[in-house]
Coordinates of C-alpha atoms and ligand atoms in Angstrom, one line a residue:
M15 CA -49.8 -86.1 -164.4
N16 CA -50.2 -82.3 -164.5
H17 CA -47.6 -80.0 -165.7
R18 CA -46.5 -78.8 -162.2
L19 CA -46.2 -82.0 -160.9
K20 CA -43.7 -83.1 -163.3
L21 CA -41.7 -80.3 -162.8
K22 CA -41.6 -80.9 -159.2
A23 CA -40.3 -84.6 -160.0
I24 CA -37.9 -83.2 -162.3
Y25 CA -36.8 -81.2 -159.5
I26 CA -36.8 -84.0 -156.9
I27 CA -34.9 -86.6 -159.6
I28 CA -32.2 -83.8 -160.4
S29 CA -31.6 -83.6 -156.4
I30 CA -31.2 -87.4 -156.0
V31 CA -28.8 -87.6 -158.8
L32 CA -26.5 -84.9 -157.5
I33 CA -27.0 -86.7 -153.7
L34 CA -25.6 -89.8 -155.4
T35 CA -22.9 -88.4 -157.5
A36 CA -21.7 -86.3 -154.4
T37 CA -22.1 -89.8 -152.4
I38 CA -19.6 -91.5 -155.3
V39 CA -17.2 -88.7 -155.8
K40 CA -16.7 -87.6 -152.4
S41 CA -14.0 -89.9 -151.3
Y42 CA -12.1 -88.9 -154.4
I43 CA -12.3 -85.3 -154.3
F44 CA -11.7 -82.5 -151.8
H45 CA -14.4 -81.0 -149.5
S46 CA -16.0 -78.1 -151.3
A47 CA -16.9 -80.4 -154.4
E48 CA -19.0 -82.5 -151.6
F49 CA -20.4 -79.3 -150.2
F50 CA -21.3 -77.9 -153.3
L51 CA -22.8 -81.0 -154.8
Y52 CA -24.7 -81.8 -151.8
G53 CA -25.6 -78.0 -151.8
L54 CA -27.1 -77.7 -155.2
A55 CA -28.8 -81.0 -154.2
L56 CA -30.9 -79.2 -151.2
I57 CA -31.3 -76.0 -153.1
I58 CA -32.6 -78.0 -156.0
G59 CA -34.8 -80.6 -153.9
G60 CA -36.0 -77.9 -151.1
Y61 CA -37.1 -75.1 -154.0
Y62 CA -40.9 -76.0 -154.4
K63 CA -41.2 -76.8 -150.6
T64 CA -39.0 -73.3 -149.5
K65 CA -41.5 -71.4 -152.0
E66 CA -44.7 -73.4 -150.4
G67 CA -43.2 -72.4 -146.8
I68 CA -42.8 -69.1 -147.4
L69 CA -46.1 -68.7 -148.8
K70 CA -47.5 -70.6 -146.0
I71 CA -46.0 -68.1 -143.5
I72 CA -47.8 -65.1 -145.2
K73 CA -51.1 -66.8 -145.9
N74 CA -51.0 -68.2 -141.9
K75 CA -48.9 -65.6 -140.4
G76 CA -47.1 -68.3 -138.4
L77 CA -44.4 -70.9 -138.8
N78 CA -44.8 -74.2 -140.4
I79 CA -43.2 -77.7 -140.8
E80 CA -41.6 -76.8 -144.1
V81 CA -39.8 -73.9 -142.4
L82 CA -38.6 -76.8 -139.8
M83 CA -37.7 -79.5 -142.2
I84 CA -35.2 -76.2 -143.9
L85 CA -34.3 -75.2 -140.7
A86 CA -33.2 -78.8 -140.1
A87 CA -31.5 -79.2 -143.3
I88 CA -29.5 -76.0 -142.7
G89 CA -28.4 -76.9 -139.3
A90 CA -27.4 -80.2 -140.7
F91 CA -25.2 -78.2 -143.1
V92 CA -23.7 -76.1 -140.2
I93 CA -22.6 -79.2 -138.5
N94 CA -20.9 -80.5 -141.6
E95 CA -23.5 -83.3 -142.1
Y96 CA -24.3 -82.2 -145.7
A97 CA -25.2 -85.8 -147.0
E98 CA -28.2 -85.9 -144.4
G99 CA -29.3 -82.3 -145.1
A100 CA -29.5 -82.8 -148.5
I101 CA -31.6 -86.6 -148.2
L102 CA -33.6 -85.0 -145.3
I103 CA -34.8 -82.5 -147.8
F104 CA -35.1 -85.1 -150.9
I105 CA -37.0 -87.3 -149.0
F106 CA -39.3 -84.4 -147.6
A107 CA -40.0 -82.8 -151.5
L108 CA -40.8 -86.7 -152.6
S109 CA -43.6 -87.0 -149.9
G110 CA -44.9 -84.0 -150.7
L111 CA -44.9 -85.0 -154.3
L112 CA -46.9 -88.2 -153.3
E113 CA -49.2 -86.0 -151.3
N114 CA -49.8 -83.7 -154.3
Y115 CA -50.3 -87.0 -156.4
A116 CA -53.3 -87.8 -154.0
N117 CA -54.7 -84.5 -154.3
A118 CA -54.0 -84.3 -158.5
K119 CA -56.2 -87.5 -158.5
S120 CA -59.2 -86.3 -156.9
E121 CA -59.2 -83.4 -158.6
K122 CA -58.7 -84.9 -161.9
A123 CA -63.0 -86.2 -161.0
L124 CA -63.5 -82.3 -160.6
T125 CA -62.0 -81.6 -163.9
N126 CA -63.7 -84.4 -165.9
L127 CA -66.8 -82.8 -164.3
L128 CA -65.8 -79.6 -165.3
N129 CA -65.7 -80.5 -168.8
L130 CA -69.0 -81.4 -168.6
A131 CA -70.0 -77.7 -169.1
P132 CA -71.0 -77.5 -173.0
D133 CA -68.9 -74.3 -174.3
R134 CA -70.8 -73.7 -178.0
A135 CA -74.4 -73.8 -179.1
I136 CA -76.1 -73.0 -182.2
L137 CA -78.8 -70.2 -181.6
L138 CA -81.6 -70.0 -183.9
K139 CA -82.1 -66.4 -184.8
E140 CA -84.7 -65.0 -187.3
E141 CA -84.4 -68.4 -189.2
K142 CA -80.7 -68.0 -189.2
E143 CA -78.4 -70.7 -187.1
V144 CA -75.9 -68.8 -185.1
E145 CA -73.2 -70.2 -183.1
I146 CA -72.4 -68.8 -179.8
D147 CA -71.2 -69.4 -176.4
A148 CA -73.1 -71.5 -174.7
K149 CA -72.8 -69.6 -171.3
D150 CA -74.7 -66.5 -173.3
L151 CA -77.8 -68.7 -173.7
K152 CA -80.7 -67.0 -172.1
V153 CA -84.2 -68.6 -170.9
G154 CA -86.4 -68.7 -174.3
D155 CA -83.6 -68.9 -176.6
I156 CA -84.2 -71.1 -179.5
V157 CA -81.3 -73.9 -180.1
I158 CA -80.5 -76.5 -182.5
V159 CA -79.1 -79.4 -181.4
K160 CA -76.9 -81.5 -183.9
V161 CA -75.9 -85.7 -183.5
G162 CA -73.2 -86.0 -181.7
S163 CA -72.8 -82.6 -180.0
Q164 CA -73.5 -81.8 -176.4
V165 CA -76.9 -80.2 -175.4
P166 CA -76.2 -76.7 -174.8
A167 CA -78.6 -75.9 -171.9
D168 CA -81.2 -77.5 -169.7
G169 CA -84.2 -77.2 -171.9
R170 CA -87.0 -79.1 -173.4
I171 CA -87.7 -80.3 -177.1
L172 CA -89.6 -78.2 -179.6
F173 CA -89.2 -80.5 -182.5
G174 CA -87.8 -83.6 -183.3
S175 CA -87.1 -86.8 -181.3
T176 CA -84.0 -88.5 -180.6
S177 CA -82.0 -90.6 -178.2
I178 CA -79.6 -88.8 -175.5
N179 CA -76.9 -89.9 -173.7
E180 CA -77.2 -88.7 -170.2
S181 CA -74.5 -91.1 -168.3
M182 CA -72.6 -88.1 -167.6
I183 CA -75.5 -86.7 -165.0
T184 CA -77.3 -90.4 -164.1
G185 CA -74.6 -92.7 -164.5
E186 CA -76.7 -94.8 -166.5
F187 CA -75.2 -95.5 -169.8
L188 CA -78.3 -96.5 -171.8
P189 CA -79.0 -93.7 -173.7
V190 CA -82.6 -92.0 -173.2
D191 CA -85.4 -91.6 -175.8
K192 CA -86.7 -88.3 -175.7
K193 CA -89.6 -86.5 -177.8
V194 CA -91.2 -83.5 -178.2
G195 CA -91.7 -82.0 -174.8
D196 CA -89.5 -84.0 -172.6
E197 CA -86.6 -82.2 -170.6
V198 CA -83.2 -82.4 -171.7
F199 CA -80.2 -81.4 -169.9
S200 CA -76.8 -79.5 -170.6
G201 CA -73.7 -81.4 -171.1
T202 CA -75.5 -84.6 -172.2
I203 CA -74.9 -85.9 -175.3
N204 CA -77.3 -85.9 -178.5
E205 CA -76.9 -89.4 -180.4
S206 CA -78.9 -90.0 -182.5
S207 CA -80.8 -87.0 -184.8
T208 CA -80.7 -83.1 -184.8
F209 CA -83.4 -81.6 -182.7
T210 CA -84.9 -78.2 -181.9
M211 CA -85.3 -77.1 -178.4
S212 CA -86.0 -73.8 -176.0
V213 CA -83.7 -72.9 -173.2
T214 CA -85.7 -73.3 -169.8
K215 CA -82.8 -72.4 -167.5
D216 CA -80.0 -70.1 -167.3
M217 CA -76.8 -72.1 -167.1
K218 CA -75.7 -71.1 -163.3
E219 CA -79.2 -73.0 -162.7
S220 CA -78.6 -76.0 -164.6
T221 CA -78.1 -79.4 -163.4
V222 CA -74.5 -79.6 -164.3
Q223 CA -73.5 -76.5 -162.9
K224 CA -75.0 -77.9 -159.7
I225 CA -73.0 -81.0 -159.7
I226 CA -69.9 -79.1 -160.7
D227 CA -70.8 -76.8 -157.5
F228 CA -71.2 -79.7 -155.0
V229 CA -68.2 -81.2 -156.2
E230 CA -66.2 -78.0 -155.8
K231 CA -67.6 -77.7 -152.1
A232 CA -65.9 -80.8 -151.5
H233 CA -63.0 -79.5 -151.7
N234 CA -63.8 -76.8 -149.0
N235 CA -65.0 -79.2 -146.5
Q236 CA -61.8 -80.9 -144.3
T237 CA -62.4 -83.5 -141.4
K238 CA -62.7 -82.5 -137.9
T239 CA -59.2 -84.2 -137.6
E240 CA -57.8 -82.2 -140.4
T241 CA -58.9 -79.2 -138.8
F242 CA -57.4 -80.1 -135.5
I243 CA -53.9 -81.1 -137.1
E244 CA -53.8 -78.1 -138.9
K245 CA -54.1 -76.1 -135.5
F246 CA -52.0 -78.5 -133.9
E247 CA -49.2 -78.3 -136.6
K248 CA -49.2 -73.9 -135.9
I249 CA -48.6 -74.4 -132.4
Y250 CA -46.2 -77.8 -132.2
V251 CA -43.9 -76.2 -134.7
Y252 CA -43.0 -73.3 -131.8
V253 CA -43.1 -76.3 -129.4
V254 CA -40.2 -78.2 -131.7
I255 CA -38.0 -75.1 -132.3
A256 CA -37.7 -74.1 -128.7
L257 CA -37.1 -77.8 -127.5
S258 CA -34.4 -77.8 -130.1
I259 CA -32.9 -74.8 -128.7
L260 CA -33.5 -76.0 -125.4
I261 CA -31.5 -79.2 -125.9
M262 CA -28.8 -77.4 -127.8
T263 CA -27.9 -74.7 -125.1
L264 CA -29.0 -76.5 -121.1
P265 CA -27.3 -79.6 -121.0
P266 CA -24.0 -77.9 -122.0
L267 CA -24.6 -75.1 -120.1
L268 CA -25.4 -77.8 -117.4
G269 CA -21.6 -79.0 -117.9
Q270 CA -23.9 -82.5 -118.9
W271 CA -22.8 -82.6 -122.1
T272 CA -20.3 -80.7 -124.7
L273 CA -21.5 -77.9 -126.7
S274 CA -21.2 -79.9 -130.0
D275 CA -23.3 -82.9 -128.7
G276 CA -26.1 -80.3 -127.7
V277 CA -26.0 -78.8 -131.3
Y278 CA -26.3 -82.4 -132.9
R279 CA -29.0 -83.5 -130.6
G280 CA -31.0 -80.3 -131.2
I281 CA -30.6 -80.5 -134.9
V282 CA -31.5 -84.1 -134.9
V283 CA -35.1 -82.8 -132.8
L284 CA -35.9 -80.7 -135.4
V285 CA -35.5 -83.3 -137.8
V286 CA -37.2 -86.0 -135.8
G287 CA -39.7 -84.1 -133.6
S288 CA -41.7 -82.2 -136.8
P289 CA -45.2 -83.9 -137.4
C290 CA -44.5 -84.4 -141.3
A291 CA -46.2 -87.6 -140.9
L292 CA -49.0 -86.5 -138.5
V293 CA -49.4 -83.6 -140.7
A294 CA -49.7 -86.3 -143.8
S295 CA -51.8 -88.8 -141.9
V296 CA -55.6 -87.7 -142.8
S297 CA -55.6 -85.7 -146.1
P298 CA -54.3 -87.9 -148.5
A299 CA -56.4 -90.5 -147.0
V300 CA -59.7 -88.2 -147.8
L301 CA -58.7 -87.2 -150.9
S302 CA -57.8 -90.7 -152.2
S303 CA -61.2 -91.9 -150.7
L304 CA -63.1 -89.3 -152.4
S305 CA -61.5 -90.1 -155.7
N306 CA -62.3 -93.7 -155.4
A307 CA -65.7 -92.7 -154.5
S308 CA -66.2 -91.2 -157.4
R309 CA -65.3 -93.2 -159.7
A310 CA -68.3 -95.6 -158.4
G311 CA -70.7 -92.6 -159.2
I312 CA -70.5 -91.6 -155.5
L313 CA -70.1 -87.9 -155.3
I314 CA -69.4 -86.7 -151.5
K315 CA -69.6 -83.1 -150.2
G316 CA -66.1 -83.4 -148.3
G317 CA -64.0 -85.5 -146.1
K318 CA -66.3 -84.3 -142.9
H319 CA -69.1 -86.4 -144.3
L320 CA -66.6 -89.3 -144.6
E321 CA -65.8 -89.4 -140.7
V322 CA -69.7 -89.2 -140.1
L323 CA -70.5 -91.6 -142.6
A324 CA -68.1 -94.1 -141.1
K325 CA -70.5 -93.8 -137.9
I326 CA -73.7 -94.4 -139.2
D327 CA -76.0 -96.7 -137.5
T328 CA -79.4 -96.4 -139.0
V329 CA -80.3 -95.9 -142.8
I330 CA -83.5 -94.5 -143.2
L331 CA -84.9 -95.6 -147.0
D332 CA -87.5 -93.9 -148.7
K333 CA -89.5 -95.7 -150.5
T334 CA -90.7 -94.0 -154.0
G335 CA -87.8 -93.9 -156.0
T336 CA -85.3 -95.0 -153.6
I337 CA -86.2 -98.6 -153.0
T338 CA -88.3 -98.8 -156.0
E339 CA -87.4 -97.9 -159.5
G340 CA -89.2 -94.6 -159.3
K341 CA -91.2 -95.6 -162.8
P342 CA -94.2 -96.7 -161.7
E343 CA -96.9 -98.3 -163.9
V344 CA -100.3 -97.4 -164.0
R345 CA -102.7 -100.8 -163.5
E346 CA -106.0 -99.1 -163.5
L347 CA -108.2 -96.1 -163.3
Y348 CA -111.7 -96.8 -161.3
F349 CA -114.0 -94.1 -161.2
E350 CA -117.8 -93.8 -159.8
V351 CA -118.9 -90.7 -161.8
D352 CA -121.2 -89.9 -164.5
D353 CA -119.0 -87.6 -166.5
E354 CA -115.8 -89.9 -167.0
P355 CA -114.3 -88.0 -169.8
L356 CA -114.5 -84.7 -167.9
V357 CA -112.4 -86.6 -165.1
Y358 CA -110.0 -88.2 -167.2
D359 CA -109.0 -85.1 -168.8
M360 CA -108.6 -83.4 -165.3
V361 CA -106.6 -86.0 -163.9
Y362 CA -104.2 -85.6 -167.1
S363 CA -104.5 -82.0 -167.3
L364 CA -103.3 -81.9 -163.2
E365 CA -100.7 -84.7 -163.2
K366 CA -99.1 -82.9 -166.4
Q367 CA -98.1 -80.3 -164.0
S368 CA -96.5 -82.3 -161.3
T369 CA -93.0 -84.0 -161.6
H370 CA -93.8 -86.8 -159.3
P371 CA -93.2 -90.2 -160.4
L372 CA -96.3 -91.1 -159.9
A373 CA -98.0 -88.0 -161.9
R374 CA -95.3 -89.1 -164.9
A375 CA -96.6 -92.6 -164.8
V376 CA -100.4 -91.3 -165.0
V377 CA -99.8 -88.9 -168.0
E378 CA -98.1 -91.5 -169.4
F379 CA -101.0 -93.8 -169.6
L380 CA -103.6 -91.0 -170.1
K381 CA -101.4 -89.4 -172.8
D382 CA -104.2 -89.6 -175.5
K383 CA -106.8 -87.3 -173.2
N384 CA -107.1 -83.7 -173.2
E385 CA -105.5 -80.9 -171.9
L386 CA -107.5 -78.6 -169.8
T387 CA -106.1 -75.2 -168.9
V388 CA -106.2 -75.3 -165.1
T389 CA -103.9 -73.6 -162.6
S390 CA -102.9 -76.1 -160.2
S391 CA -101.0 -75.9 -157.1
E392 CA -98.7 -78.9 -155.6
I393 CA -98.9 -80.0 -152.0
P394 CA -95.6 -81.9 -151.4
G395 CA -96.2 -85.3 -149.9
K396 CA -100.0 -85.1 -150.5
G397 CA -100.6 -84.3 -154.5
I398 CA -102.0 -82.0 -156.7
E399 CA -104.9 -79.6 -156.6
S400 CA -106.6 -77.1 -158.7
I401 CA -110.4 -75.5 -158.7
Y402 CA -112.6 -75.8 -162.0
E403 CA -115.5 -74.6 -162.9
G404 CA -116.1 -74.1 -159.7
N405 CA -115.4 -77.4 -158.1
L406 CA -112.2 -78.5 -156.2
Y407 CA -110.5 -81.3 -158.1
Q408 CA -107.7 -83.1 -156.0
V409 CA -105.4 -86.1 -157.2
G410 CA -103.4 -87.6 -154.2
N411 CA -103.8 -88.8 -151.0
F412 CA -105.6 -85.7 -149.4
N413 CA -107.9 -86.4 -146.4
V414 CA -111.4 -87.0 -148.3
E415 CA -115.1 -88.3 -147.6
I416 CA -114.8 -92.4 -148.9
S417 CA -118.0 -94.2 -149.6
I418 CA -118.1 -98.0 -148.5
S419 CA -118.0 -99.4 -151.8
L420 CA -115.1 -97.2 -153.0
K421 CA -113.2 -98.1 -150.0
E422 CA -113.7 -101.9 -150.4
R423 CA -111.8 -101.6 -153.4
I424 CA -109.0 -99.4 -152.6
D425 CA -108.2 -101.6 -149.6
K426 CA -108.2 -104.7 -151.7
A427 CA -106.0 -103.1 -154.3
Q428 CA -103.6 -101.7 -151.3
K429 CA -103.4 -105.0 -149.7
E430 CA -102.1 -106.7 -153.1
G431 CA -99.5 -104.2 -152.9
Y432 CA -100.6 -101.3 -155.4
T433 CA -100.0 -97.7 -154.9
T434 CA -103.5 -95.7 -155.2
V435 CA -103.5 -92.2 -156.0
Y436 CA -107.3 -90.6 -154.8
V437 CA -109.0 -88.5 -157.0
S438 CA -111.7 -86.3 -155.4
R439 CA -114.3 -83.5 -156.4
N440 CA -115.2 -81.1 -153.4
S441 CA -113.4 -83.3 -150.9
I442 CA -115.6 -86.2 -151.9
L443 CA -114.0 -89.4 -153.3
I444 CA -114.8 -90.0 -157.1
G445 CA -112.1 -92.6 -158.1
F446 CA -108.8 -93.8 -157.8
I447 CA -105.7 -94.7 -159.8
S448 CA -103.7 -98.0 -158.6
L449 CA -99.9 -98.4 -159.9
I450 CA -97.1 -100.4 -158.9
D451 CA -93.5 -99.9 -159.1
K452 CA -90.8 -102.4 -158.9
V453 CA -88.3 -102.8 -156.2
R454 CA -85.0 -102.4 -157.5
P455 CA -83.1 -105.6 -157.7
Q456 CA -80.0 -105.0 -155.6
V457 CA -82.2 -103.8 -152.6
K458 CA -82.6 -107.3 -150.6
D459 CA -78.9 -108.0 -150.6
T460 CA -78.0 -104.4 -149.4
I461 CA -80.3 -104.5 -146.8
Q462 CA -79.1 -107.8 -145.3
R463 CA -75.5 -106.7 -145.8
L464 CA -76.4 -103.4 -143.8
N465 CA -78.1 -105.5 -141.3
E466 CA -74.8 -107.8 -141.1
L467 CA -73.1 -104.6 -140.4
N468 CA -75.7 -104.1 -137.3
I469 CA -76.8 -100.9 -139.0
N470 CA -80.7 -101.1 -138.5
T471 CA -82.7 -100.1 -141.6
I472 CA -86.2 -98.2 -141.8
L473 CA -88.4 -97.8 -144.7
M474 CA -90.3 -94.3 -144.9
T475 CA -92.8 -93.2 -147.2
G476 CA -95.9 -91.0 -147.9
D477 CA -97.3 -93.9 -149.2
N478 CA -100.1 -96.0 -147.7
R479 CA -99.4 -98.5 -145.1
Y480 CA -100.1 -101.8 -147.2
S481 CA -98.3 -100.7 -150.3
A482 CA -95.3 -99.6 -147.7
D483 CA -95.2 -103.1 -146.0
N484 CA -95.6 -104.9 -149.0
I485 CA -92.6 -103.2 -150.6
A486 CA -90.9 -103.6 -147.1
K487 CA -91.3 -107.5 -147.4
K488 CA -89.8 -107.4 -150.7
A489 CA -87.0 -105.5 -149.6
G490 CA -86.4 -107.4 -146.2
I491 CA -86.6 -104.1 -144.1
K492 CA -88.4 -104.9 -140.5
Y493 CA -89.0 -101.1 -139.7
V494 CA -91.9 -99.5 -141.7
L495 CA -92.9 -96.0 -141.4
S496 CA -96.1 -95.0 -143.7
N497 CA -98.3 -92.0 -144.7
L498 CA -95.9 -89.7 -143.6
L499 CA -96.1 -86.1 -145.1
P500 CA -92.4 -84.3 -145.9
E501 CA -92.4 -82.8 -142.5
D502 CA -93.2 -86.2 -140.8
K503 CA -90.3 -87.2 -142.2
H504 CA -88.2 -84.5 -141.1
M505 CA -89.7 -85.4 -137.3
H506 CA -88.9 -88.9 -137.2
V507 CA -85.6 -88.4 -138.5
S508 CA -84.6 -85.8 -135.8
S509 CA -86.4 -87.5 -132.9
L510 CA -84.0 -90.7 -133.9
K511 CA -81.0 -88.3 -134.0
T512 CA -82.2 -87.2 -130.5
E513 CA -82.1 -90.8 -129.4
G514 CA -78.4 -90.9 -130.1
R515 CA -78.7 -92.4 -133.5
T516 CA -76.2 -91.4 -136.4
V517 CA -78.9 -91.4 -139.3
M518 CA -78.3 -91.5 -143.1
M519 CA -81.0 -90.8 -145.4
V520 CA -81.5 -92.4 -148.5
G521 CA -84.1 -90.5 -150.5
D522 CA -84.5 -89.2 -154.2
G523 CA -85.1 -85.5 -153.3
I524 CA -88.8 -85.8 -154.0
N525 CA -90.9 -84.8 -151.0
D526 CA -88.0 -86.0 -148.9
A527 CA -85.7 -82.8 -148.8
P528 CA -86.0 -81.6 -145.4
A529 CA -85.5 -85.2 -144.0
L530 CA -82.4 -85.2 -146.1
A531 CA -80.9 -82.1 -144.8
V532 CA -82.0 -82.6 -141.3
S533 CA -80.2 -86.2 -141.2
N534 CA -76.8 -86.5 -140.5
I535 CA -76.1 -87.9 -143.9
G536 CA -78.6 -87.1 -146.6
V537 CA -78.0 -89.4 -149.7
A538 CA -79.5 -88.4 -152.8
M539 CA -80.3 -91.0 -155.8
G540 CA -80.0 -89.5 -158.7
S541 CA -78.8 -86.3 -159.4
G542 CA -81.9 -85.6 -161.7
T543 CA -83.4 -83.3 -159.1
D544 CA -82.2 -79.9 -158.0
V545 CA -83.2 -80.0 -154.5
S546 CA -81.4 -83.2 -154.1
L547 CA -78.1 -81.7 -155.0
E548 CA -78.1 -78.9 -152.7
T549 CA -79.6 -80.4 -149.5
S550 CA -77.9 -83.5 -149.5
D551 CA -73.9 -85.0 -148.4
I552 CA -73.7 -87.5 -151.0
V553 CA -75.2 -88.1 -154.2
F554 CA -75.3 -91.7 -155.8
M555 CA -75.3 -90.6 -159.7
N556 CA -76.1 -93.9 -160.7
N557 CA -78.6 -95.0 -158.4
H558 CA -77.0 -97.8 -157.6
I559 CA -78.7 -98.6 -153.8
Q560 CA -75.5 -101.2 -153.4
N561 CA -73.6 -97.7 -153.0
I562 CA -74.8 -97.6 -149.5
E563 CA -73.1 -100.1 -148.4
K564 CA -69.8 -99.1 -150.5
S565 CA -69.8 -95.9 -149.2
I566 CA -70.0 -96.7 -145.5
L567 CA -67.4 -99.1 -146.0
L568 CA -65.0 -96.9 -147.8
A569 CA -65.3 -94.2 -145.1
K570 CA -64.7 -97.2 -142.1
R571 CA -61.6 -98.2 -144.0
M572 CA -60.7 -94.3 -144.7
N573 CA -60.9 -93.5 -140.6
Q574 CA -59.3 -96.8 -139.9
I575 CA -56.4 -96.0 -142.0
A576 CA -56.3 -92.2 -140.8
L577 CA -56.2 -93.7 -137.5
Q578 CA -53.2 -96.0 -138.2
N579 CA -51.4 -93.4 -139.5
I580 CA -51.7 -91.1 -136.9
V581 CA -50.9 -93.8 -133.9
F582 CA -47.9 -94.8 -136.2
S583 CA -46.9 -91.4 -136.6
I584 CA -47.2 -90.3 -133.0
I585 CA -45.4 -93.2 -131.9
I586 CA -42.3 -93.1 -134.0
I587 CA -41.9 -89.2 -133.5
G588 CA -42.3 -90.2 -129.4
L589 CA -39.6 -92.7 -129.8
L590 CA -37.2 -90.8 -131.7
L591 CA -37.4 -87.8 -129.6
F592 CA -36.7 -90.0 -126.2
S593 CA -33.9 -92.0 -127.7
N594 CA -32.4 -88.5 -129.0
I595 CA -32.3 -87.4 -125.2
F596 CA -29.9 -90.3 -124.8
G597 CA -27.5 -89.7 -127.7
L598 CA -28.9 -92.9 -129.2
I599 CA -29.9 -91.3 -132.8
I600 CA -27.7 -90.2 -135.3
L601 CA -28.8 -88.0 -137.9
P602 CA -28.8 -90.1 -140.9
I603 CA -31.2 -92.5 -138.9
G604 CA -33.1 -89.8 -137.4
V605 CA -33.5 -88.6 -141.5
L606 CA -34.6 -92.2 -142.4
A607 CA -37.0 -92.7 -139.7
H608 CA -38.8 -89.6 -139.8
E609 CA -38.8 -88.9 -143.8
G610 CA -39.6 -92.9 -143.9
S611 CA -42.4 -92.8 -142.0
T612 CA -43.7 -89.7 -143.8
I613 CA -43.9 -91.9 -146.7
L614 CA -45.3 -94.8 -145.5
V615 CA -48.2 -93.1 -143.9
I616 CA -48.6 -91.4 -147.5
L617 CA -48.4 -95.1 -149.1
N618 CA -50.8 -96.5 -146.7
S619 CA -53.2 -93.8 -147.2
L620 CA -53.3 -94.3 -151.0
R621 CA -54.3 -97.9 -150.8
L622 CA -57.8 -96.2 -150.6
L623 CA -57.6 -95.2 -154.1
R624 CA -58.0 -98.8 -154.9
N625 CA -60.9 -101.3 -153.5
Ligands
LIG18 P1 -92.6 -91.6 -150.7 O1 -92.4 -91.3 -149.5 O2 -92.9 -93.1 -151.3 O3 -91.6 -91.1 -151.8 P2 -94.1 -88.9 -151.6 O4 -94.1 -88.5 -150.4 O5 -93.3 -88.7 -152.8 O6 -93.8 -90.9 -151.5 O7 -95.8 -89.0 -152.1 C1 -96.9 -89.6 -151.2 C2 -98.0 -90.3 -151.9 O8 -98.7 -89.1 -151.7 C3 -98.1 -90.7 -152.8 O9 -98.1 -92.0 -152.4 C4 -99.5 -90.0 -153.3 O10 -100.5 -90.6 -153.2 C5 -99.5 -89.1 -152.9 N1 -98.9 -88.0 -153.9 C6 -98.0 -86.9 -153.8 N2 -97.9 -86.4 -155.1 C7 -98.5 -86.9 -155.7 C8 -99.1 -86.3 -157.3 N3 -98.3 -85.4 -157.9 N4 -99.7 -87.2 -157.9 C9 -100.5 -88.0 -157.3 N5 -100.2 -88.7 -156.0 C10 -99.7 -87.7 -155.1
LIG19 MG1 -90.0 -90.0 -152.6

């Protein structure tokens, strides 16, 4: 518990001790001692809420429920119902504390992330080691990273090799082996040996910083219901005050009730009419869910998305890196040319400039080839190309002329389930690479359970039809869309949306960022790529595909609990207000029922912290 929460708890405890003392001594001691003790309990118990109430008045330029409750308590004192006034404020403060608790839980997830950001770095300057603030590092700086310390910036290894714990950004607990030329990320931990690296990104641009920004955004991203309730609260407070004054004055004026009955019932209106429970219906539920999700490695960019998530009826999965592990392996390279060595070097050099998983696999396979100096350009969803010595080389799935003999070989490879990457010179196919990628083991189960939830699943890929069908069969997915460019993926998602579907798109951020952005909920697998953090609404840090089902179920539970809370609190308020008109509610009952319902609602929400 943080400091402020502790302080609040202490104030609340003092307040209840005073209330209990007052209740015990009131039959023995004279009236003023009772007044004094309850009064003190009210002031101490209500200190924080009064402060919050006043700050909110200044901020929103209007009244709020804090003010209502304080008015009600003062009213109770005016009519000599000291105990009720003090208890009202005590329970009100207690429910506030519970709400803060839910908040603190989800904020803890955030501060844990903030701690991720490294603070010191050992800079190598004119062959001397200088310790500096990590945030002062600039692109191009050379840094030494000792064993056991945090990598201070995103960069590349210059000397040495090591294994690095990247669990804080990938959720994967197995350390990753790194050698010269490999990328390292700030905030990750060097586990085995000292290495030297060069900084490639400013702190602002680093992966860790993007994760932190993502989570911070979540806190400013309310659900629609929350926004509605907040607006409602502002108006409703005045309605309750007006109703209370009306009840205090009108029936006595008309000679129906005595004035003291009127004032009493008016104060009951202030107590029971205020929407404490309603206001506490949604936010603690949202915060508890966000915190629950983040413990499972699911980062959600705010409560708004939890609301949509519960309504998802279509889940589209990207193939490479989402359904498959994204670690393809080359089976073979096949070329029909006279200058094979050059072509090998060319393929190696081109793919080396791409971050696509297929490209990485090819580079790994051809790592003993020579690197040529080529300037390349990458076309998302197609591949990579370059002009070298007057010839256009393309690697990917460009539209090219294909000879019959090559066509047969390619068809065969594709039918066997291989992904094929074409290699062409001047738009004529000269060979191809076949690769195979494993389907993630949990995919089949996840798809089956989504289908049981009546959620449609669709596979979407830029890869060829055969390879797509093959993977879809292994995954248990019936609908397949293949041979798509990034803009086609975008188009399919939008048209499903126009059909009235609520679409979740799950991708790895490579070649599917536009589709992620346009879907109702864009989910990025892994936090490795920067685009994914910017365009997606949810990130699965640990690549666990089961998280699709888990997050949808969590959202459904949250919406259900929020609905229970809203209905319950409205019914209680209505019942109490109605019975009060007939004088059926005495103040102690009003206080208990009203504040009790608020606490119940919050406790109901805190259930979402658990699975
Ligand atoms: P997916 O939709 O399955 O994630 P992509 O859209 O990333 O696939 O890529 C689609 C196809 O484009 C690949 O199957 C491959 O043929 C080709 N391709 C794209 N980029 C590259 C690259 N850098 N190297 C080789 N092939 C590529
Ligand atoms: Mg992909």
